[in-house]
């Protein structure tokens, strides 16, 4: 066990720390994107699905960009990744708000409290059917 720990510490302290941290950040970004995709498919209404998609846009994409910036070979690529991240931070929440506002203005009501009623009806049908 201590040999493995010593190897990990040596890898982090050596020149390869950027590779390890960048890979972990890319993995975190990919996993959060997959989890949010499942949320988009499983959530009951438009607003919760929109929330899952917009959180992924900022969290997943930014961690992926940070990981890729650490793995990038040149400073110009890192600068591009930082600019892309800034663009996502500024436009992601704004576009999600605009979409939610347009949906609400068009008359799409959220399922506040209605979801429990729908769930109870589904359970009642499965018991009777």
Short mmCIF file of C-alpha atoms in Angstrom, two decimals, residues 6 16 43 52 59 63 68 72 78 95 102 104 116 129:
data_model
loop_
_atom_site.label_atom_id
_atom_site.label_comp_id
_atom_site.label_asym_id
_atom_site.label_seq_id
_atom_site.Cartn_x
_atom_site.Cartn_y
_atom_site.Cartn_z
CA UNK A 6 4.78 6.63 -2.85
CA UNK A 16 3.67 14.54 -14.97
CA UNK A 43 -36.82 14.42 -15.21
CA UNK A 52 -30.05 19.66 -15.91
CA UNK A 59 -20.01 22.47 -14.86
CA UNK A 63 -14.10 20.99 -16.07
CA UNK A 68 -7.76 20.04 -21.69
CA UNK A 72 -2.49 21.45 -23.94
CA UNK A 78 -4.68 27.46 -23.17
CA UNK A 95 -29.61 31.37 -22.75
CA UNK A 102 -40.02 32.09 -23.30
CA UNK A 104 -43.28 30.35 -19.23
CA UNK A 116 -46.81 13.81 -6.90
CA UNK A 129 -53.95 -3.27 -13.67
#
